[in-house]
Short mmCIF file of C-alpha atoms in Angstrom, two decimals:
data_model
loop_
_atom_site.label_atom_id
_atom_site.label_comp_id
_atom_site.label_asym_id
_atom_site.label_seq_id
_atom_site.Cartn_x
_atom_site.Cartn_y
_atom_site.Cartn_z
CA MET A 1324 -23.95 26.64 7.25
CA THR A 1325 -20.53 27.49 8.54
CA ALA A 1326 -17.59 25.61 7.56
CA VAL A 1327 -15.08 24.35 10.72
CA PHE A 1328 -11.49 24.56 9.47
CA ASP A 1329 -8.99 22.94 11.77
CA PRO A 1330 -5.54 24.86 11.63
CA THR A 1331 -3.67 21.69 13.43
CA PRO A 1332 -1.25 20.63 10.56
CA THR A 1333 -1.20 17.00 9.90
CA PRO A 1334 1.72 14.93 8.50
CA PRO A 1335 1.98 14.38 4.95
CA VAL A 1336 -0.23 11.13 4.47
CA GLU A 1337 1.46 9.83 1.02
CA ILE A 1338 4.98 10.58 2.31
CA LEU A 1339 4.33 8.55 5.65
CA ALA A 1340 2.77 6.00 3.82
CA VAL A 1341 5.97 5.37 1.81
CA LEU A 1342 8.49 5.87 4.74
CA SER A 1343 6.47 3.23 6.54
CA LEU A 1344 7.85 0.82 4.29
CA LEU A 1345 11.43 1.72 4.89
CA SER A 1346 11.20 2.71 8.60
CA PRO A 1347 8.12 2.34 10.63
CA GLU A 1348 9.42 3.27 13.75
CA VAL A 1349 10.48 6.76 12.09
CA VAL A 1350 7.05 6.94 11.11
CA ARG A 1351 5.72 6.32 14.48
CA ASP A 1352 7.94 9.33 15.76
CA ILE A 1353 7.13 11.64 13.60
CA GLU A 1354 3.20 11.38 13.58
CA GLN A 1355 3.82 11.31 17.77
CA ASN A 1356 5.74 14.68 17.84
CA TRP A 1357 4.32 16.47 14.59
CA ASN A 1358 3.01 19.35 16.68
CA ALA A 1359 5.75 19.32 19.03
CA PRO A 1360 8.60 21.91 19.61
CA VAL A 1361 11.71 20.92 17.41
CA SER A 1362 13.23 20.38 20.52
CA ASP A 1363 10.98 17.81 22.28
CA TYR A 1364 11.51 15.83 19.26
CA ALA A 1365 15.25 15.90 19.07
CA ARG A 1366 15.01 15.14 22.75
CA HIS A 1367 12.70 12.22 21.92
CA LEU A 1368 15.61 10.86 19.02
CA TRP A 1369 17.69 10.70 22.19
CA ARG A 1370 15.82 8.75 24.49
CA PRO A 1371 16.81 5.97 26.10
CA VAL A 1372 17.13 2.42 24.75
CA ALA A 1373 17.68 -1.11 25.86
CA ARG A 1374 21.18 -2.63 26.18
CA PRO A 1375 22.39 -5.11 23.54
CA VAL A 1376 21.40 -9.04 25.29
CA SER A 1377 22.94 -11.32 22.70
CA GLY A 1378 26.67 -12.58 22.27
CA PRO A 1379 27.42 -10.75 18.86
CA ALA A 1380 25.61 -7.58 20.23
CA ILE A 1381 27.72 -7.09 23.45
CA ALA A 1382 30.60 -8.07 21.61
CA ALA A 1383 29.96 -5.45 19.14
CA ARG A 1384 29.21 -2.90 21.76
CA SER A 1385 32.67 -3.54 23.64
CA ILE A 1386 34.53 -2.82 20.55
CA LEU A 1387 32.83 0.26 19.67
CA ARG A 1388 33.11 1.29 23.34
CA GLU A 1389 37.35 0.92 23.19
CA VAL A 1390 37.22 2.47 19.86
CA LEU A 1391 35.25 5.62 21.86
CA ARG A 1392 37.51 5.45 24.70
CA GLN A 1393 40.71 6.05 22.60
CA ARG A 1394 39.24 8.59 20.54
CA LEU A 1395 37.96 10.57 23.68
CA GLY A 1396 41.49 9.91 25.40
CA ALA A 1397 42.21 12.87 23.09
CA ILE A 1398 40.08 15.68 24.32
CA MET A 1399 38.91 14.32 28.00
CA GLN A 1400 39.70 13.26 31.20
CA PRO A 1401 39.94 9.82 32.02
CA ASP A 1402 36.66 10.47 34.80
CA GLU A 1403 35.09 12.71 31.94
CA ILE A 1404 35.45 9.80 29.35
CA GLY A 1405 33.92 7.09 32.18
CA ARG A 1406 30.98 9.45 32.66
CA THR A 1407 30.77 10.13 28.79
CA LEU A 1408 30.62 5.94 28.03
CA ASP A 1409 28.03 5.53 30.43
CA GLU A 1410 25.87 8.17 28.93
CA PHE A 1411 26.55 6.33 25.44
CA GLU A 1412 25.26 2.85 26.60
CA ASN A 1413 22.02 4.79 27.68
CA ARG A 1414 21.72 6.57 24.76
CA PRO A 1415 23.76 5.13 21.94
CA VAL A 1416 23.19 7.66 19.39
CA ILE A 1417 26.12 8.55 16.41
CA GLN A 1418 25.17 11.13 13.70
CA SER A 1419 26.27 9.35 10.41
CA GLY A 1420 26.65 10.14 6.90
CA LEU A 1421 28.68 13.49 7.28
CA HIS A 1422 30.10 13.19 3.89
CA CYS A 1423 32.40 16.89 4.10
CA LEU A 1424 31.50 17.89 0.89
CA LEU A 1425 27.60 17.88 1.60
CA LEU A 1426 27.87 19.34 4.85
CA MET A 1427 26.79 23.04 3.41
CA ASP A 1428 23.84 21.64 1.98
CA ARG A 1429 20.89 22.94 3.71
CA ILE A 1430 19.16 19.49 4.20
CA THR A 1431 22.12 17.93 5.77
CA PHE A 1432 22.93 20.66 7.78
CA ASP A 1433 19.64 20.56 9.35
CA ALA A 1434 19.61 17.01 10.03
CA ILE A 1435 23.26 17.53 11.82
CA LEU A 1436 21.83 20.34 13.81
CA LEU A 1437 18.45 18.53 14.96
CA ALA A 1438 21.01 15.46 16.35
CA TRP A 1439 23.19 18.07 18.05
CA LEU A 1440 20.19 19.80 19.43
CA GLY A 1441 19.08 16.47 20.92
CA ALA A 1442 22.10 15.75 22.48
CA VAL A 1443 22.10 19.19 24.38
CA GLU A 1444 18.40 18.75 25.61
CA SER A 1445 19.24 15.19 26.83
CA GLY A 1446 22.32 16.71 28.77
CA GLN A 1447 25.04 14.57 26.83
CA SER A 1448 28.47 15.18 27.49
CA ALA A 1449 29.47 14.13 24.18
CA PHE A 1450 28.02 14.37 20.37
CA PHE A 1451 29.35 11.52 18.36
CA GLY A 1452 29.56 12.16 14.57
CA PHE A 1453 30.63 9.34 12.02
CA MET A 1454 32.31 10.98 8.58
CA GLY A 1455 32.22 9.18 5.64
CA ALA A 1456 35.38 9.07 3.47
CA THR A 1457 33.81 8.32 0.03
CA MET A 1458 36.22 9.04 -2.48
CA THR A 1459 33.82 10.20 -5.21
CA MET A 1460 30.49 11.12 -4.91
CA GLU A 1461 29.46 11.19 -8.58
CA THR A 1462 27.10 8.55 -9.80
CA VAL A 1463 27.10 6.55 -13.04
CA GLY A 1464 24.17 4.71 -14.47
CA ARG A 1465 22.01 5.29 -11.66
CA GLU A 1466 24.34 3.73 -9.59
CA GLY A 1467 26.81 5.07 -6.71
CA PRO A 1468 26.34 7.08 -3.20
CA GLY A 1469 22.99 7.97 -2.91
CA TRP A 1470 20.94 5.54 -5.08
CA LEU A 1471 18.76 3.09 -3.37
CA ASP A 1472 17.95 -0.19 -5.46
CA LEU A 1473 14.28 -1.32 -4.83
CA GLY A 1474 14.23 -3.99 -7.06
CA ASP A 1475 12.05 -3.02 -10.11
CA ASP A 1476 13.46 0.77 -9.65
CA LYS A 1477 16.34 2.98 -7.94
CA VAL A 1478 15.59 6.05 -5.80
CA ASN A 1479 18.37 9.18 -5.49
CA LEU A 1480 18.42 9.35 -2.16
CA PHE A 1481 20.07 12.82 -2.16
CA GLY A 1482 17.81 14.21 -4.38
CA LEU A 1483 20.77 15.54 -6.54
CA GLY A 1484 21.89 15.53 -9.89
CA ARG A 1485 25.46 13.96 -10.26
CA HIS A 1486 27.08 17.10 -11.48
CA LYS A 1487 25.91 18.91 -8.53
CA LEU A 1488 28.01 16.12 -6.33
CA CYS A 1489 31.80 16.49 -6.46
CA ARG A 1490 34.44 14.40 -7.39
CA LYS A 1491 36.24 14.02 -4.55
CA SER A 1492 35.45 13.84 -0.97
CA VAL A 1493 38.35 14.76 1.97
CA CYS A 1494 37.88 14.28 5.53
CA VAL A 1495 40.21 15.80 8.19
CA ALA A 1496 41.86 13.32 10.55
CA GLY A 1497 42.74 16.09 13.12
CA PRO A 1498 41.08 18.66 15.40
CA VAL A 1499 38.80 20.81 13.36
CA SER A 1500 38.06 24.67 13.79
CA LEU A 1501 35.70 26.88 11.66
CA ASN A 1502 37.41 29.19 9.03
CA LYS A 1503 35.55 32.57 9.49
CA ARG A 1504 36.71 33.94 5.99
CA ALA A 1505 35.51 30.66 4.36
CA LEU A 1506 32.05 30.81 5.89
CA GLU A 1507 31.49 34.52 4.87
CA ALA A 1508 32.40 33.87 1.59
CA VAL A 1509 30.02 30.63 1.17
CA GLY A 1510 27.15 32.84 3.21
CA ASP A 1511 27.48 35.41 0.09
CA GLU A 1512 26.91 32.97 -2.24
CA THR A 1513 24.13 30.90 -0.65
CA ASP A 1514 21.31 31.35 1.65
CA GLY A 1515 22.91 31.11 4.87
CA SER A 1516 22.12 33.85 6.76
CA ARG A 1517 19.95 31.72 8.96
CA TRP A 1518 22.95 29.89 10.42
CA ARG A 1519 26.04 31.71 9.46
CA GLY A 1520 25.85 33.68 12.57
CA THR A 1521 25.52 30.65 14.88
CA LEU A 1522 29.01 29.41 12.92
CA LEU A 1523 30.66 32.13 13.35
CA ALA A 1524 30.23 32.78 17.14
CA SER A 1525 32.22 29.70 17.43
CA GLN A 1526 34.57 30.53 15.24
CA ASP A 1527 37.58 30.46 17.86
CA LYS A 1528 36.27 27.06 19.27
CA VAL A 1529 38.56 24.05 18.45
CA PHE A 1530 36.26 20.75 17.96
CA GLY A 1531 38.37 17.23 18.88
CA THR A 1532 37.79 14.46 16.34
#
């Protein structure tokens, strides 16, 4: 009797079962795109969605558009701003949770890279990121940044001990450029060879914020 082996990998059932309690839609996305190329999954995350229909939602979107218009005005021409805002109405994606001192963490970097790839694959003119300005990343008594209270238990979403997190997080308020010397130093201390070259290739580019 010959055993039949299915080489097609499947999503981890236990992890998806827990994740489905928090976000069923994310689980469906993972299951549908598990064996698809990463670029396909990234493009799926940026799929078009319906515009808001309720009064409060429309008002909130209007406020957000105005804030984005003001920020884009510093780096774009008026016609580019209009096109970018129209794209955002169709695909309103904002990458959040960019706590500055976690940016070099491998998982955080990969999450940001996936979001950026989705923007590229879907032909977006801009990639919006909301940077957190948490004053302290330390936790005390299983409370603070990264702790999810489930009622009868608490889970550390960061997966990092309190001494792994920095005491202060400082976010820049102006244009950002890449520091070649700093990136090379970080690469020497961590397993950064897989992405350091990508960053260094953009060392002379200035990113509007």
